[in-house]
Amino acid sequence: MASQPGGRAQTHLACVVNGDPVDITCAGYKTLLEVLREDLGLTGTKHGCELGECGACAVLVDGEPVLSCLALAVECSGRAITTVEGLTRDGRLDPLQEAFADLGAAQCGYCTPGILLTARALLDRVERPTRDDIREALSGNLCRCTGYQQIFEAVESACGHAQPTLRRAQRGPEPVEGPRTSACGSREAPEGSEAEPSRRARAHGGGAPCAVNNAGRGDHA
Amino acid sequence: MMRLPEFRYCAARSIEEAAAVLAESPADTMLLAGGTDVLPNMKRRQQVPRTVVGLRGIPALGAQHNGNGLVLGAGVTLTHIVRDPNIRAHYPGLWQAAAQIATPHLRNMGTIGGNLCLDTRCTYYDQNYEWRKAIDFCLKKDGAVCWVATSSPRCLAVSSTDTAPALIALRARVRLVSANSVREVDVTDLYQNDGIQYSVRRADEILTEIALPPSDGWRSTYWKLRRRGSFDFPVLSVAGAVRLDPSGGVTDARIVLGAVASRPMEAREAASTLVGRPLSDEAIAEAAEQAFAVAKPMDNTDFTLHWRKRVSRAFVTYALRELRGDDMRDERVKTARQAMG
Amino acid sequence: MPEGRVIGIPRRRVDGRAKVTGQTRFADDLAFPRMAYCRLLRSPHPHARIVRIDTTRAAEHPGVLLVLTGDDFPIPYGILPVSQDEHALCRDKVRFVGDPVAAVVARDELAAIEAVDLIEVEYERLRTIADPIESLEHPEPRIHEYGDEGNIHKKVSLAFGDVEQALGEADQVFEDTFFYQGNTHLPIEQHAAVGLKDPDGKLVLYSSTQTPHYVHRALAKALEMPAAHIRVVATPNGGGFGGKSDPFNHEVVVAKAALLLDRPVKISLTREEVFYCHRGRHPVLMKFRTGVKKDGTITGVHLQTLLDGGAYGSYGVASTFYTGALQTVTYHIPAYHFQGCRAFTNKPPCGPKRGHGTPQSRFGQEVQLDKIADALSLDPADLRLRIVEHPDTLTANYLRVGTIGLAECINRVTVAANWKARFRKLPRGRGLGLACSSYLSGAGLPIYWNDMPHSGVQLKLDRSGGVTAFCGATEIGQGSDDVLVGCIAEILGIDPFDIRAVTGDTDLTPVDLGSYSSRVTLMMGNAAIQAAERARDILAQAVSRKLDVPAARLVFADRRVFDAEDPARGVSFQDAVCLAETAFGTLGTTGSYTPPKSAAKFKGGGVGPSPTYSYTAAIVEVDVDETTGWVTVPRVWIAHDIGRALNPTLVRGQVEGSVYMGLGEALMEEQAFRRLPARLSSALVHKFPSLLEYKSPTSLDMPEVFTELVENPDPAGPFGAKEVGQGPLLPIMPALANAVYDAVGVRIDEVPITPDKIVKALDAAREGKPARYGPASFPTVPWPEPLQVPPPWAGGDGHATNEPPRKSRRAARTADQPETVVRT
Ligand SMILES: Cc1cc2nc3c(=O)[nH]c(=O)nc-3n(C[C@H](O)[C@H](O)[C@H](O)COP(=O)(O)OP(=O)(O)OC[C@H]3O[C@@H](n4cnc5c(N)ncnc54)[C@H](O)[C@@H]3O)c2cc1C
Ligand code: SF4
Ligand code: FES
Ligand code: FES
């Protein structure tokens, strides 16, 4: 994308990104972060410092979380790279993605891709991590919005830990993406999801008519 | 976005090949292991090598042998060390040091060799090019004055490697290989107290491996002071190792302070105070006092220097108490945010 | 509280899927064919005159397309009409290290980086003003040619009743000085913007801004273009916290460059540059004199604040007033005198950060209350319960408060933390601290004076059954898209996911003033409700005809419209829309929200009024190591009076995120500066403009947080909702300071509370000196004559008795240059 003014040394990169073979020529000075975002258009990978100080750029290289801002693209030849775009498989979100979306673990969503991939690697290594394991594994990902608590809960929920304090979120009638399975095996649909009949029944049973539902409206024009 | 400057990249496949490229023009060539120190420095234009030699493709550097002691290839990652149950059991000081470096991601990338060769740090130096321009640079790079002590003829940048103090306490040695020489030095002799020439490693040498003697009854520990539970470099660290006789008397001891000078500082007097006595509260207090005298932090890291100095006494005490066998998990959790046990 | 179908139920936010799949398009994610990259050259000097700029070598560098300097930007702009003091690139002077002086646009970013270094600038250095004390001492050289005097930007003095008399009537008067260090927002997303020409030749700017409307106005002014020919699109922000609320240099520069080059131009700031954009928390020195009766009731408060404003005005005039605005809405204060002063200094400009201007004096007030309770042998919780302001009150400074859930908040946290059994009873080294706070649910006045709505929502409905909601509000992570959609879904009886939200786009969406001052949920929410009710009424009419059921009996629920008395009788929502489209033609409705008129009629009374206020109480537990001063926070309990939680998942996220940011401010965050030895250098630099050295707590540093939501719907809020984005941050810093006192008996009257300060205070105590660390005194400030505003209970009507007549609003609006009219 960024065209090269004359004279910039180019390099060749052949690797596998999210399962797709990639074979490109790019500027030799570029890090994996820049190639993913600028040459491959995979802008799901974010950056907050480009110096290794935030974790927003984390991707998986051969299954391990690394910082793409500190990986030379040329050194990634022959390796398997997973970005947030590669977490979704066959149209289905990773259980971590579902849990993050449901449980408020993504506020602005900027740290989210790096955290999701880091958490994915954790769950691939440790089936049922403790809260302390999760804290430790995510200690290289700064999040400025959430205070981490809902992130911890989402990771726990994605591998079948107990429900968090609040009722499990309703997820809206997103097209059903098939039965959801987590790293720790399948589990029942969450309360309030489209698979749960009680919510429909409650709505049919006629809640308060909407006419009285705006009790809080102000005296605006 | 911060961008690297242009450079020539060369992927070495053997130590010989890397040494040969390095020999061509050592002054403007740099080795790249995990890259977690070199690349930020290049982006900030603190280091602008014309040639970068990638070590990643050299299998020998990633090897590890357990024989008489332990030999770690310089390219062994910190994560590898942290996940190795043997290291955890026999060299807890090294394990604790490695486990507290940076972040999990950086430990996945960073190597032990890179950690030993880590550039010294200073809050006047670890800044972007534009920032350094605003202070007219400094002795360490492009400037004429040391802003930490303007009358200082030398740079006072801080040795910030976590594993070096631990490895010195464990009496580890490293092997340095160039195109036409091979030598071995004690880790403690790898360093000198100069922020610019902080290492005796010549620019044409590659650090290929780190050899630890057998743990042979040595107990070891590492305490690190930093603001947060992760990311931060040490602003003070204490590595300790002792050998006790069956009655609990100290037969040999080592105390090394990190991040208080341009090299790790051995508190030899403090260590020898302990020898021949049990690790009593009095002995520990005396040693802590002597180590305190060795700690001479400067005002170029996070936190105030007076406070860092003051904490050195407490940290030496914690380290020695842990070596005595006290349960220090509470103090660990408070200061390190993790039990480290 | 009627149970909603959408409202009040924890729900996946509507933009949740985009965020977890990496599909949310942040500004730097945008790429366009032929896009060029911009880089700014920033000043290496804190205060200097620009003598000469030579761009020749930069312009000749391979790949460079354009070089711009201050000469290309003659027109100033700024967020407040009274502070139009910024130029996109400095013209004759630089005012801080980081002030932009030139811009390079090149084919790739590296070329721009290389070329920027080839620009030669000759400077003539000027004396540097490093802090407000120096500003007071050195009126010359002036950093700006405007402002109250010398290097004082703004001075205010407001007297609500006779405070000296009130203090005289007190049993005891407490006098305390506090210092609150500056800190910054640190969104993980660095600011980025892309300027381009659309196919019509009009200007488009995509930017990570919280306030597209104000950027739109600033661009029109600075580029001398009709606003109608400019489109500003606020991309979702990767965190804002107030740091993306000003129009910024880089936005104006890429807009201009795109026009000149006729190709897209992107800028993506480095982290260091984000520290230079700043607009964060003002460092504030403050003095509280508070008179109390033996039972703790307050007789009067005299507050003085001195703000370090940095090099530009930004929101500073408002920030100054905010340091004194909200003291009265938490506790009953019969007489109140506020004096505030903002100084210009040669540092990045300060502005609004989460809690805008109020956390500093909240810290002082809450720590002082703790001291008062201690001196009077009262439990700090009981003391506060005794003095909590009454609901539906007009305060001494004419703020109209609505519902107040503060007492309930205090009760909830004290129960949750087992306060009665543990406070002052824990072993030495352990402590609990309590503090409370209140915050606006949206500023009652806009930034520039006008009578138009603060928020507008348009709805489009068509035969597909789909609904599109348009609003200028900006998604910065807080969940504004979800609030918009949630309110509409609730009223129309459809699912949030049936609605498409189009937000933050000045071409497509009606004006909303922006995501600041916690205004979006309340204002946009009310506008959305109005638009949705109007749509519902239209649909109801059509369905009523078809089913022959009175419109009032129709229920909108579960994607159907049906008879409340015979639920089987009804039509689908889509059929309802078709019926209405058939009957009335193309369907669309609008809603708007304008806050109620303020009761404060005096000059300066524009800062503080809000449709309603949120309340919070927090208890922080600490563990303090006496040898090292090291502080550990194992637990925090917090209760927030939210009015009504529209989506409890998001509300909890805001509370916990606020606790997080509050702990960062309390313990470690610092926007600190460094001056080099004067005989060798005139440098005044940000000490550590990096994510590594500016300390933001990690996942390992975050304690357990126990959140309680107090729900007592407020009539002013949408479905009763009040704000949550900022208020819960405010009590954290003072609660922590109070906990440190409980733990080891020393007062840290300064933020951040770092271990070296605790050690110093403990040393002082050991030496028999006051067991305290904090500022010794408040400097002498040449305060202006106070505006005398008698409080409501003293027969006041909201006017000052001694105010010189002001230009009437009508005259102001017809003036040629409405921007020059002061409304702050
Ligand atoms: C945000 C952040 C936080 C950090 N925190 C810490 C911390 O807490 N503690 C800590 O110790 N470090 C820390 N680091 C520094 C760094 O990550 C580690 O020290 C790491 O171990 C360096 O190893 P590397 O392989 O990445 O080194 P590289 O960057 O590859 O190399 C570092 C230096 O060593 C040289 N070098 C590398 N390998 C060899 C070799 N075999 N022979 C000779 N020279 C060689 C390089 O030329 C370079 O000068 C941090 C880094 C960042 C970005
Ligand atoms: S110690 Fe002095 S010379 Fe060395 S990096 Fe710091 S300021 Fe520069
Ligand atoms: S971008 Fe911050 S760590 Fe890579
Ligand atoms: S959700 Fe915004 S930074 Fe984590």
PDB file of C-alpha atoms in Angstrom, chain B residues 217-296:
ATOM      1  CA  GLY B 217      23.513 -26.992  47.798  1.00  0.00           C
ATOM      2  CA  TRP B 218      23.450 -23.332  46.790  1.00  0.00           C
ATOM      3  CA  ARG B 219      20.250 -21.564  47.595  1.00  0.00           C
ATOM      4  CA  SER B 220      19.553 -18.550  45.456  1.00  0.00           C
ATOM      5  CA  THR B 221      17.026 -15.776  45.197  1.00  0.00           C
ATOM      6  CA  TYR B 222      16.263 -12.605  43.258  1.00  0.00           C
ATOM      7  CA  TRP B 223      14.296  -9.565  44.410  1.00  0.00           C
ATOM      8  CA  LYS B 224      13.321  -6.873  41.991  1.00  0.00           C
ATOM      9  CA  LEU B 225      12.004  -3.411  42.691  1.00  0.00           C
ATOM     10  CA  ARG B 226       9.820  -1.763  40.095  1.00  0.00           C
ATOM     11  CA  ARG B 227       6.669   0.305  40.012  1.00  0.00           C
ATOM     12  CA  ARG B 228       4.294  -2.179  38.429  1.00  0.00           C
ATOM     13  CA  GLY B 229       3.805  -5.918  38.394  1.00  0.00           C
ATOM     14  CA  SER B 230       5.112  -6.162  34.846  1.00  0.00           C
ATOM     15  CA  PHE B 231       6.744  -4.198  32.039  1.00  0.00           C
ATOM     16  CA  ASP B 232       9.104  -2.220  34.207  1.00  0.00           C
ATOM     17  CA  PHE B 233      12.852  -2.539  34.281  1.00  0.00           C
ATOM     18  CA  PRO B 234      14.399  -2.925  37.708  1.00  0.00           C
ATOM     19  CA  VAL B 235      15.201   0.262  39.605  1.00  0.00           C
ATOM     20  CA  LEU B 236      16.916  -1.869  42.232  1.00  0.00           C
ATOM     21  CA  SER B 237      17.460  -5.570  42.454  1.00  0.00           C
ATOM     22  CA  VAL B 238      19.098  -7.923  44.873  1.00  0.00           C
ATOM     23  CA  ALA B 239      20.416 -11.319  43.899  1.00  0.00           C
ATOM     24  CA  GLY B 240      21.569 -13.539  46.701  1.00  0.00           C
ATOM     25  CA  ALA B 241      23.038 -16.983  46.980  1.00  0.00           C
ATOM     26  CA  VAL B 242      24.185 -18.876  50.080  1.00  0.00           C
ATOM     27  CA  ARG B 243      25.419 -22.279  50.979  1.00  0.00           C
ATOM     28  CA  LEU B 244      24.581 -23.480  54.475  1.00  0.00           C
ATOM     29  CA  ASP B 245      26.176 -26.213  56.536  1.00  0.00           C
ATOM     30  CA  PRO B 246      23.887 -28.772  58.154  1.00  0.00           C
ATOM     31  CA  SER B 247      23.600 -26.651  61.295  1.00  0.00           C
ATOM     32  CA  GLY B 248      22.441 -23.650  59.312  1.00  0.00           C
ATOM     33  CA  GLY B 249      25.747 -21.780  59.354  1.00  0.00           C
ATOM     34  CA  VAL B 250      26.651 -19.908  56.203  1.00  0.00           C
ATOM     35  CA  THR B 251      29.648 -21.419  54.461  1.00  0.00           C
ATOM     36  CA  ASP B 252      29.595 -19.153  51.431  1.00  0.00           C
ATOM     37  CA  ALA B 253      27.469 -16.201  50.370  1.00  0.00           C
ATOM     38  CA  ARG B 254      27.041 -13.756  47.516  1.00  0.00           C
ATOM     39  CA  ILE B 255      25.017 -10.618  47.316  1.00  0.00           C
ATOM     40  CA  VAL B 256      24.734  -8.685  44.068  1.00  0.00           C
ATOM     41  CA  LEU B 257      22.873  -5.438  43.576  1.00  0.00           C
ATOM     42  CA  GLY B 258      21.373  -4.595  40.220  1.00  0.00           C
ATOM     43  CA  ALA B 259      20.234  -1.281  38.743  1.00  0.00           C
ATOM     44  CA  VAL B 260      22.236   0.907  41.117  1.00  0.00           C
ATOM     45  CA  ALA B 261      25.248   1.490  38.861  1.00  0.00           C
ATOM     46  CA  SER B 262      26.358   0.966  35.288  1.00  0.00           C
ATOM     47  CA  ARG B 263      27.172  -2.631  36.146  1.00  0.00           C
ATOM     48  CA  PRO B 264      25.806  -5.137  38.665  1.00  0.00           C
ATOM     49  CA  MET B 265      27.532  -4.420  41.998  1.00  0.00           C
ATOM     50  CA  GLU B 266      28.736  -7.188  44.223  1.00  0.00           C
ATOM     51  CA  ALA B 267      28.399  -6.447  47.917  1.00  0.00           C
ATOM     52  CA  ARG B 268      31.360  -8.574  48.883  1.00  0.00           C
ATOM     53  CA  GLU B 269      31.768  -7.272  52.415  1.00  0.00           C
ATOM     54  CA  ALA B 270      28.120  -7.826  53.120  1.00  0.00           C
ATOM     55  CA  ALA B 271      28.397 -11.366  51.855  1.00  0.00           C
ATOM     56  CA  SER B 272      31.482 -12.150  53.901  1.00  0.00           C
ATOM     57  CA  THR B 273      29.845 -10.804  57.059  1.00  0.00           C
ATOM     58  CA  LEU B 274      27.480 -13.718  56.805  1.00  0.00           C
ATOM     59  CA  VAL B 275      30.064 -16.432  56.492  1.00  0.00           C
ATOM     60  CA  GLY B 276      30.535 -18.620  59.546  1.00  0.00           C
ATOM     61  CA  ARG B 277      27.301 -17.484  61.185  1.00  0.00           C
ATOM     62  CA  PRO B 278      23.730 -18.622  60.959  1.00  0.00           C
ATOM     63  CA  LEU B 279      21.360 -16.341  59.037  1.00  0.00           C
ATOM     64  CA  SER B 280      20.189 -14.693  62.221  1.00  0.00           C
ATOM     65  CA  ASP B 281      18.270 -11.451  62.217  1.00  0.00           C
ATOM     66  CA  GLU B 282      21.405  -9.656  63.446  1.00  0.00           C
ATOM     67  CA  ALA B 283      23.596 -11.150  60.744  1.00  0.00           C
ATOM     68  CA  ILE B 284      21.033 -10.222  58.127  1.00  0.00           C
ATOM     69  CA  ALA B 285      20.740  -6.682  59.476  1.00  0.00           C
ATOM     70  CA  GLU B 286      24.519  -6.239  59.388  1.00  0.00           C
ATOM     71  CA  ALA B 287      24.758  -7.532  55.849  1.00  0.00           C
ATOM     72  CA  ALA B 288      21.885  -5.306  54.781  1.00  0.00           C
ATOM     73  CA  GLU B 289      23.671  -2.303  56.238  1.00  0.00           C
ATOM     74  CA  GLN B 290      26.850  -3.110  54.367  1.00  0.00           C
ATOM     75  CA  ALA B 291      25.041  -3.714  51.118  1.00  0.00           C
ATOM     76  CA  PHE B 292      23.223  -0.422  51.619  1.00  0.00           C
ATOM     77  CA  ALA B 293      26.597   1.327  51.507  1.00  0.00           C
ATOM     78  CA  VAL B 294      27.312  -0.219  48.107  1.00  0.00           C
ATOM     79  CA  ALA B 295      24.048   0.953  46.549  1.00  0.00           C
ATOM     80  CA  LYS B 296      24.673   4.276  44.831  1.00  0.00           C
TER      81      LYS B 296
END
